[in-house]
Structure formats: C-alpha cells, structure tokens
Amino acid sequence: MASSMLFKITLIISLLAVATAHRIFAPPSTSTGSNASTGSNVFDVTKYSASTSASASANSKAFTDAFKGACAFKDRSILLVPPGIYQLGPVKFGGPCPCSHITFEIKGTLVAPQDVKAFSGPAWIEFDALHGLVVEGGGVIDGQGQSAWEQHYNNKAISMRFMRCVTGRITNLTFKNSKFFHIAFHHSQGIIIDNLKIRAPCNSKNTDGIHLSSSSNMTLNNLDIGTGDDCISIGPGTYNVTITGCKCGPGHGFSIGSLGKFKNEDNVGNIHVKNCSITGTSNGLRIKTWPGAPPSEAYNITFEDVFLNNVSYPIIIDQKYCPNQKCTTNQPSQVKLHDITFCRIKGTSNTPVAVKLDCSEKAPCQNVKLQDISLQPLTSVVPKISSLCSNVLGAVMGTQKPDPCLIPHAGRSRKNTTSSVSSYAK
Ligand SMILES: *[C@@H]1O[C@H](CO)[C@@H](O)[C@H](O)[C@H]1NC(C)=O
Ligand SMILES: *[C@@H]1O[C@H](CO)[C@@H](O)[C@H](O)[C@H]1NC(C)=O
Ligand SMILES: *[C@@H]1O[C@H](CO)[C@@H](O)[C@H](O)[C@H]1NC(C)=O
Ligand SMILES: *[C@@H]1O[C@H](CO)[C@@H](O)[C@H](O)[C@H]1NC(C)=O
Ligand SMILES: *[C@@H]1O[C@H](CO)[C@@H](O)[C@H](O)[C@H]1NC(C)=O
Ligand SMILES: *[C@@H]1O[C@H](CO)[C@@H](O)[C@H](O)[C@H]1NC(C)=O
Ligand SMILES: *[C@@H]1O[C@H](CO)[C@@H](O)[C@H](O)[C@H]1NC(C)=O
Ligand SMILES: *[C@@H]1O[C@H](CO)[C@@H](O)[C@H](O)[C@H]1NC(C)=O
C-alpha cells in the first residue's frame, strides 16, 4: 500500500517534471518550429527538410541533423516530429549531449523500410549514451515487419533500441509490427516505461514487446502488449525492475530469460511483477534457462496479483528451455534460481500442467513460494489441471489449485520439501 502510494507520488513528480520542462523552455509558439540559431529549444524535423513526401533516407538525414541541433542546445531541447506519416530509414541518436536533455516528441507516424536489408545495424531507431531522454508524443512507430517474420535473416532490426541511457522516460506511444523486438534496453538505468501500446500479430516471430538486458532500476507501468513473442522479456544483467498494471496477450507471456545461453552471463535479480493480466498466451509467468547453461543466478523474483485467462502453462519454470528442439546438449542447466514467489495468481489454463516447476538437477531451485494460487482448467479444452515439480525446494501457503507438488502431504504447508517429478490431479 505504502509502496504503491510512493510509486504514484514518484510518477506524479516525474510527470510534473516533464510538463514543467516543456513550459519553461518552450517558446511562445512552438508550432512554427525553430532551432538553436533563433534561440528556441524546439528542433522540428520538418525545418531540417524532413517531410511526409520525402524518402526514408532523406528523412533519416533530416532527423539526424535536427538531433545534432537539439543535442548541442544549452538546456532541455525538443526534437519534434509533427503530425503526418514519415518514411524513415535507420537513425542513430548518439550522445552524450553534455548540456542538453532531449525530449523526442513524436506526434506523427514513423514508417520503417520494408526490406530487412535496409538496416546495417541492429536497430531502426537507436538512442545511445543519452541522459534524461524522454520519448513521447502520442505517435506511432510502425516497423513494417510483415514480410520479415517468415524470412531467415539474422540481422532483423529492433524498432527502438536504447543503449547506455541513464534516467528518462518513454511514454504515450504506439508501436506496431516490428521486424524483431519492438523496444530493447541495454546497459541502461533508471528509466520509466509507461503508457505504451504494442501490437503485432500472434504469428509474428521474435517480436518481443519490451526486452531488458544489462539494465537496472527500470519502472514499467500501464503497458498493453500483444505480439507474436514475449510481452516483456528480461535478460542477463538486469536488476531492480518493477512491472505493474500490464496487459499481455497474445504472445508468449512474461519471461525471465532465456538465461545461460552464453558463458559468464551476469545474474538477474529483484524483479517484481504486480497487477497484470495475461490473455491467450502460450506461457504465463515464465523463467527459462538453457540446457547445459554455465553457472549464474536469478533471484528475488516475485509475481503477484496476476490474472491469467486461457493461458498455456500459466506458471512455468523451465530449466530445459529448448525452442525448436535445436539444443546441442542435454546437460543440466547450472543457472541457480532462488527466492521466487508466485502470489495471488488466478485464472484458467488450457493445458493440463498449469504449474510446472522443472528445475535443474545440478542447481535445484530454492525457496520457491506458492501462495494463494487459484487456477482452473479451461474446461472446453482440458478437463483437469495438475502441477509438476522437479528438483525444487520451497513452500506453499493458502489456496492451492491445482494441488501443489511442492509438498507431499496436505497440511504441512510451511515445510520445505523437494519432490522428484510428480503430478497430482483431482
Ligand atoms: C537551423 O535550421 C536551419 C534550417 O532551417 C539549418 O540550416 C541550420 O543549420 C539550423 N541551425 C542549427 C544551429 O541547428
Ligand atoms: C499523448 O500525446 C498526445 C499527442 O501529443 C497528447 O494529446 C496527450 O495528452 C498525451 N497523453 C498523455 C497521457 O500524456
Ligand atoms: C539504482 O537505484 C538505487 C536506489 O536508488 C541506487 O542505489 C543504485 O545506485 C541505482 N543503480 C544504478 C546502476 O544506477
Ligand atoms: C538495486 O536496488 C538496491 C536497493 O535500492 C540497490 O542497493 C542496488 O544498488 C540496486 N542494484 C543495481 C544494480 O542498481
Ligand atoms: C491494475 O492495472 C490496471 C491496468 O491493467 C489498472 O487499471 C488498475 O488501476 C490497477 N490496479 C491497481 C490496484 O493498481
Ligand atoms: C527484492 O526485489 C524487490 C523489487 O525489486 C525489492 O524491492 C526488494 O528490496 C528486494 N529484496 C531484497 C531482499 O533484495
Ligand atoms: C483461447 O485462446 C485461443 C487462442 O490461443 C482461442 O483460439 C480460443 O478461442 C480461446 N478460448 C477461449 C474460451 O477464450
Ligand atoms: C526454505 O529453505 C530456504 C533455504 O533453503 C530458506 O531460505 C527458506 O526460508 C525456507 N522457507 C521456509 C518457509 O521454511
């Protein structure tokens, strides 16, 4: 209660900060646009010859030029995309901008080239080394991924990538049909990500909504994500993430991982997912690690107040994650998972194994807590549901539907037990 209050206050303060920044620095008539030479803090891309009829490459140049002006400004500046539909090729907004904090105000629609080969780097729109960046404006970021999803091409562009960005906010935007991930953060800290809508069809491959890796102190709130892959995925080196008020589906649900694909991966810790609803996804709340994964850890991960509707595998720890059965080893994962809580999880499962805790024999899961789990079978598809545990140590509390496999006997709910593969059905 207190922490959610604090969170709201923080959010209001940051909203005010953004609003004030606009009021203080915006010139009387921002709509006419201007730039540093006239003293204004607004860098309107159309004043740098971007236009709704210009080519993607011409607009990329105009956006880059406008950014240079905004970056060189002596105070907070606004890089403005007015309403309208703009073709846009790859752009990189690279800092540091020593004196300026930039607000990228996207009021229009940005449309990516369809051709996967139009991109030489990993991203379509990339921000690098920016401090206090705000991306907002109510606009649309259209990745035009339709023809890319079925192609085998190993450099499909992420629609928007944030590298080494510290403090800032991305809010009030719609992303659609990315070729690869819609939004990715890498080596970034202290960013608020809120009020976003992200959409791609359920059969679009690798179109994760938001991916975080090597990032910390990230706050995600009020997101509406339906894609062909994970709604939100959390990779190695990510700490202190709070996700609240999210809607997810279709897609693959929430994922911590996949972890352990590479050597010397950083750990993952302190991830809190609260008050989210998940509909029609192929997994719900998932932690996944690869077979043969080298040692690392993922810990203090809490999922609470989550409603799942018509989901396959609502609760799943999968330490033998192997998509397309293309794994080169069947060695156990050495990623140690501990202090994992699922609390007040409700809804329906469309597969028989609604709770699957399949941990590694080499690094058993420790202190996994299930509290007030109330899952029902989606009876039109499955008559009954059960739990499956392997190599997991933990405790159950409160309601348990399906019957838990963490404890062998009803009533001993506070005891830590290990179970081998076992499943109970009622
Ligand atoms: C201001 O905008 C003009 C185009 O209208 C451009 O030629 C000039 O380089 C800009 N100046 C700065 C400092 O960005
Ligand atoms: C989102 O952006 C639109 C267009 O700029 C604006 O009218 C609206 O007030 C913004 N919404 C929020 C919640 O900031
Ligand atoms: C994250 O926030 C905590 C608490 O405010 C702070 O101590 C820590 O330094 C921050 N981490 C980074 C990497 O900025
Ligand atoms: C995570 O938050 C804790 C507590 O605020 C802080 O001590 C720690 O430095 C943070 N971790 C990172 C990697 O920022
Ligand atoms: C939970 O999230 C929904 C959005 O999905 C939001 O409307 C609602 O206010 C949130 N509830 C609480 C208690 O934060
Ligand atoms: C666990 O993670 C949550 C959410 O990030 C954080 O508030 C809490 O302090 C962490 N607990 C410990 C023991 O680090
Ligand atoms: C469950 O979701 C599937 C798609 O994943 C859909 O085809 C089906 O109609 C849904 N069933 C119900 C009862 O919502
Ligand atoms: C279960 O065991 C772990 C360590 O193995 C411990 O940290 C935890 O507090 C125990 N939980 C209960 C409910 O006894």
XYZ file of N, CA and C in Angstrom, residues 26-147:
366
model
N 9.812 25.875 -23.662
C 9.157 26.002 -24.965
C 8.909 27.473 -25.268
N 9.182 27.898 -26.494
C 8.910 29.284 -26.873
C 7.399 29.492 -26.998
N 6.930 30.755 -27.061
C 5.504 31.023 -27.089
C 4.769 30.236 -28.190
N 5.321 30.205 -29.402
C 4.626 29.455 -30.435
C 5.509 28.319 -30.930
N 5.399 27.165 -30.271
C 6.242 26.024 -30.629
C 5.862 25.473 -32.001
N 4.605 25.680 -32.395
C 4.136 25.014 -33.597
C 4.831 25.505 -34.863
N 5.325 26.725 -34.850
C 6.013 27.214 -36.037
C 7.411 26.602 -36.176
N 7.939 26.062 -35.072
C 9.228 25.385 -35.125
C 10.361 26.381 -35.250
N 11.528 25.946 -34.864
C 12.671 26.831 -34.927
C 13.888 26.003 -34.562
N 15.003 26.655 -34.342
C 16.153 25.915 -33.838
C 17.095 26.830 -33.070
N 18.236 26.262 -32.732
C 19.134 26.977 -31.828
C 19.538 28.360 -32.349
N 19.612 28.487 -33.680
C 20.060 29.771 -34.226
C 19.075 30.890 -33.894
N 17.802 30.514 -33.666
C 16.826 31.529 -33.280
C 16.570 31.482 -31.774
N 17.338 30.681 -31.059
C 17.226 30.651 -29.608
C 16.162 29.711 -29.079
N 15.369 29.118 -29.952
C 14.318 28.225 -29.471
C 14.899 26.874 -29.112
N 14.216 26.161 -28.201
C 14.681 24.823 -27.846
C 13.961 23.746 -28.661
N 13.146 24.157 -29.625
C 12.405 23.165 -30.413
C 13.103 22.915 -31.742
N 13.447 21.677 -31.998
C 14.111 21.306 -33.241
C 13.135 20.441 -34.027
N 12.429 21.100 -34.924
C 11.359 20.455 -35.681
C 11.993 19.804 -36.912
N 11.816 18.507 -37.065
C 12.484 17.804 -38.176
C 12.069 18.365 -39.542
N 10.855 18.903 -39.637
C 10.411 19.434 -40.931
C 11.156 20.730 -41.296
N 11.761 21.356 -40.281
C 12.586 22.536 -40.567
C 13.977 22.140 -41.051
N 14.243 20.850 -40.959
C 15.517 20.325 -41.465
C 15.245 19.493 -42.726
N 14.166 19.814 -43.387
C 13.728 19.219 -44.652
C 13.217 17.783 -44.573
N 12.799 17.346 -43.377
C 12.031 16.099 -43.331
C 10.641 16.425 -43.859
N 10.010 15.476 -44.548
C 8.639 15.726 -44.965
C 7.910 14.411 -45.194
N 6.596 14.522 -45.269
C 5.781 13.317 -45.440
C 5.924 12.771 -46.855
N 6.505 13.551 -47.750
C 6.701 13.024 -49.103
C 8.160 12.672 -49.393
N 9.042 12.912 -48.424
C 10.473 12.630 -48.655
C 10.771 11.142 -48.505
N 11.893 10.729 -49.074
C 12.287 9.317 -48.985
C 12.761 8.998 -47.570
N 12.800 7.689 -47.293
C 13.257 7.232 -45.973
C 14.674 7.737 -45.684
N 15.543 7.717 -46.701
C 16.924 8.122 -46.424
C 17.030 9.638 -46.261
N 16.253 10.392 -47.030
C 16.273 11.850 -46.862
C 15.764 12.219 -45.466
N 14.706 11.544 -45.021
C 14.200 11.832 -43.679
C 15.199 11.419 -42.592
N 15.908 10.310 -42.806
C 16.926 9.906 -41.818
C 17.951 11.012 -41.643
N 18.364 11.597 -42.776
C 19.361 12.670 -42.698
C 18.782 13.877 -41.961
N 17.541 14.240 -42.289
C 16.905 15.390 -41.637
C 16.765 15.167 -40.127
N 16.332 13.958 -39.737
C 16.183 13.660 -38.311
C 17.539 13.759 -37.606
N 18.561 13.226 -38.261
C 19.896 13.242 -37.660
C 20.407 14.674 -37.504
N 20.164 15.496 -38.524
C 20.585 16.901 -38.447
C 19.842 17.637 -37.324
N 18.542 17.418 -37.254
C 17.757 18.075 -36.202
C 18.244 17.623 -34.826
N 18.569 16.330 -34.716
C 19.081 15.821 -33.437
C 20.384 16.523 -33.051
N 21.242 16.735 -34.043
C 22.528 17.392 -33.738
C 22.291 18.768 -33.121
N 21.314 19.489 -33.679
C 20.957 20.794 -33.126
C 20.446 20.659 -31.695
N 19.543 19.704 -31.504
C 18.947 19.503 -30.178
C 20.016 19.110 -29.161
N 20.947 18.280 -29.601
C 21.997 17.768 -28.709
C 22.945 18.895 -28.304
N 23.159 19.846 -29.220
C 24.098 20.936 -28.940
C 23.454 22.054 -28.127
N 22.146 21.990 -27.937
C 21.457 23.063 -27.228
C 21.926 23.128 -25.770
N 21.764 24.312 -25.180
C 22.336 24.521 -23.846
C 21.429 24.070 -22.708
N 20.235 23.618 -23.020
C 19.287 23.239 -21.973
C 18.377 22.139 -22.527
N 17.292 21.810 -21.813
C 16.411 20.784 -22.370
C 15.891 21.230 -23.724
N 15.952 20.309 -24.698
C 15.508 20.656 -26.039
C 14.493 19.624 -26.516
N 13.739 20.020 -27.519
C 12.689 19.144 -28.041
C 12.974 18.832 -29.496
N 13.091 17.560 -29.783
C 13.235 17.115 -31.163
C 11.831 16.714 -31.596
N 11.247 17.524 -32.467
C 9.813 17.387 -32.743
C 9.526 16.745 -34.094
N 8.647 15.740 -34.079
C 8.101 15.194 -35.324
C 6.622 15.577 -35.351
N 6.251 16.544 -36.190
C 4.849 16.968 -36.236
C 3.948 15.865 -36.785
N 2.630 16.013 -36.648
C 1.722 15.000 -37.191
C 1.979 14.765 -38.678
N 1.683 13.564 -39.139
C 1.936 13.200 -40.534
C 2.649 11.863 -40.572
N 2.696 11.274 -41.757
C 3.316 9.950 -41.898
C 4.664 10.109 -42.586
N 5.707 9.684 -41.924
C 7.074 9.864 -42.420
C 7.739 8.519 -42.686
N 8.226 8.318 -43.890
C 9.102 7.175 -44.149
C 10.419 7.495 -43.460
N 10.994 6.511 -42.794
C 12.237 6.793 -42.079
C 13.170 5.588 -42.134
N 14.386 5.798 -42.611
C 15.398 4.746 -42.615
C 16.052 4.659 -41.247
N 17.115 3.854 -41.116
C 17.781 3.736 -39.823
C 18.316 5.085 -39.337
N 18.150 5.347 -38.048
C 18.701 6.579 -37.472
C 19.347 6.254 -36.140
N 20.453 6.939 -35.871
C 21.098 6.776 -34.570
C 21.259 8.138 -33.921
N 20.677 8.248 -32.743
C 20.780 9.494 -31.993
C 21.823 9.256 -30.896
N 23.036 9.646 -31.181
C 24.128 9.320 -30.262
C 24.533 10.497 -29.398
N 24.663 10.253 -28.106
C 25.173 11.256 -27.189
C 26.637 11.004 -26.941
N 27.204 11.504 -25.886
C 26.487 12.343 -24.921
C 26.210 13.753 -25.456
N 25.151 14.343 -24.929
C 24.824 15.732 -25.217
C 25.094 16.460 -23.908
N 26.265 17.059 -23.769
C 26.734 17.474 -22.440
C 25.802 18.432 -21.705
N 25.125 19.316 -22.398
C 24.296 20.297 -21.693
C 22.811 20.089 -21.907
N 22.455 19.246 -22.831
C 21.045 19.139 -23.196
C 20.433 17.819 -22.769
N 19.215 17.870 -22.247
C 18.389 16.680 -22.092
C 17.346 16.777 -23.190
N 17.166 15.706 -23.916
C 16.317 15.786 -25.103
C 14.959 15.134 -24.880
N 13.923 15.807 -25.349
C 12.608 15.185 -25.454
C 12.345 14.935 -26.929
N 12.201 13.671 -27.274
C 11.880 13.315 -28.658
C 10.362 13.213 -28.720
N 9.751 14.223 -29.298
C 8.297 14.350 -29.293
C 7.777 13.834 -30.634
N 7.242 12.615 -30.617
C 6.772 12.016 -31.879
C 5.258 12.160 -31.943
N 4.804 13.131 -32.712
C 3.357 13.293 -32.879
C 2.878 12.550 -34.125
N 3.775 12.360 -35.056
C 3.407 11.692 -36.302
C 3.608 10.188 -36.248
N 3.537 9.570 -37.439
C 3.760 8.136 -37.580
C 5.086 7.928 -38.304
N 5.937 7.100 -37.741
C 7.209 6.787 -38.385
C 7.092 5.397 -39.007
N 7.450 5.308 -40.285
C 7.289 4.049 -41.009
C 8.659 3.560 -41.483
N 8.999 2.333 -41.108
C 10.314 1.770 -41.467
C 10.303 1.234 -42.891
N 11.473 1.154 -43.526
C 11.547 0.463 -44.813
C 11.126 -1.003 -44.636
N 10.486 -1.574 -45.655
C 10.051 -2.966 -45.534
C 11.215 -3.940 -45.630
N 12.182 -3.611 -46.441
C 13.288 -4.522 -46.731
C 14.177 -4.747 -45.503
N 14.334 -6.003 -45.097
C 15.187 -6.291 -43.931
C 16.625 -5.839 -44.183
N 17.023 -5.796 -45.445
C 18.414 -5.439 -45.775
C 18.658 -3.932 -45.770
N 17.616 -3.152 -45.524
C 17.806 -1.699 -45.449
C 18.526 -1.285 -44.168
N 18.784 -2.258 -43.288
C 19.379 -1.938 -41.980
C 20.735 -2.605 -41.858
N 21.753 -1.822 -41.552
C 23.069 -2.444 -41.399
C 23.360 -2.733 -39.928
N 22.773 -1.972 -39.036
C 22.987 -2.204 -37.608
C 21.831 -2.987 -37.017
N 21.867 -3.186 -35.689
C 20.834 -3.989 -35.041
C 19.496 -3.278 -34.829
N 19.452 -1.957 -35.046
C 18.217 -1.258 -34.713
C 17.781 -0.300 -35.815
N 16.503 -0.019 -35.824
C 15.965 1.005 -36.717
C 16.211 2.395 -36.102
N 15.654 2.627 -34.924
C 15.850 3.916 -34.243
C 16.659 3.640 -32.977
N 17.851 4.187 -32.913
C 18.701 3.887 -31.764
C 19.097 5.149 -31.006
N 19.017 5.053 -29.677
C 19.483 6.128 -28.805
C 20.699 5.599 -28.070
N 21.760 6.359 -28.042
C 22.956 5.881 -27.362
C 23.527 6.960 -26.451
N 23.830 6.567 -25.233
C 24.532 7.432 -24.283
C 23.817 8.763 -24.052
N 22.521 8.705 -23.831
C 21.775 9.938 -23.550
C 21.307 9.934 -22.101
N 21.318 11.104 -21.528
C 20.942 11.279 -20.129
C 19.623 12.060 -20.084
N 18.656 11.568 -19.338
C 17.400 12.317 -19.191
C 16.554 12.384 -20.454
N 16.720 11.413 -21.317
C 15.946 11.378 -22.567
C 14.466 11.086 -22.279
N 13.581 11.812 -22.949
C 12.154 11.496 -22.885
C 11.684 11.234 -24.318
N 11.004 10.116 -24.536
C 10.421 9.835 -25.852
C 8.923 9.739 -25.633
N 8.158 10.572 -26.331
C 6.712 10.639 -26.073
C 6.020 11.249 -27.281
N 4.755 11.638 -27.122
C 4.105 12.426 -28.155
C 2.850 11.832 -28.772
N 2.485 10.604 -28.385
C 1.240 10.037 -28.893
C 1.354 9.454 -30.301
N 2.527 9.429 -30.878
C 2.710 8.953 -32.253
C 2.801 7.445 -32.377
N 3.057 7.016 -33.622
C 3.078 5.590 -33.943
C 4.430 5.224 -34.552
N 4.985 4.098 -34.125
C 6.255 3.611 -34.653
C 5.959 2.286 -35.349
N 5.927 2.335 -36.660
C 5.484 1.181 -37.448
C 6.691 0.496 -38.097
N 7.026 -0.680 -37.608
C 8.224 -1.387 -38.064
C 8.081 -2.100 -39.391
N 6.888 -2.179 -39.942
C 6.646 -2.826 -41.251
C 7.271 -4.212 -41.325
N 7.060 -5.001 -40.284
C 7.736 -6.301 -40.228
C 7.076 -7.422 -41.010
N 5.905 -7.183 -41.569
C 5.109 -8.273 -42.152
C 5.910 -9.211 -43.042
N 6.737 -8.651 -43.917
C 7.460 -9.535 -44.832
C 8.713 -10.126 -44.176
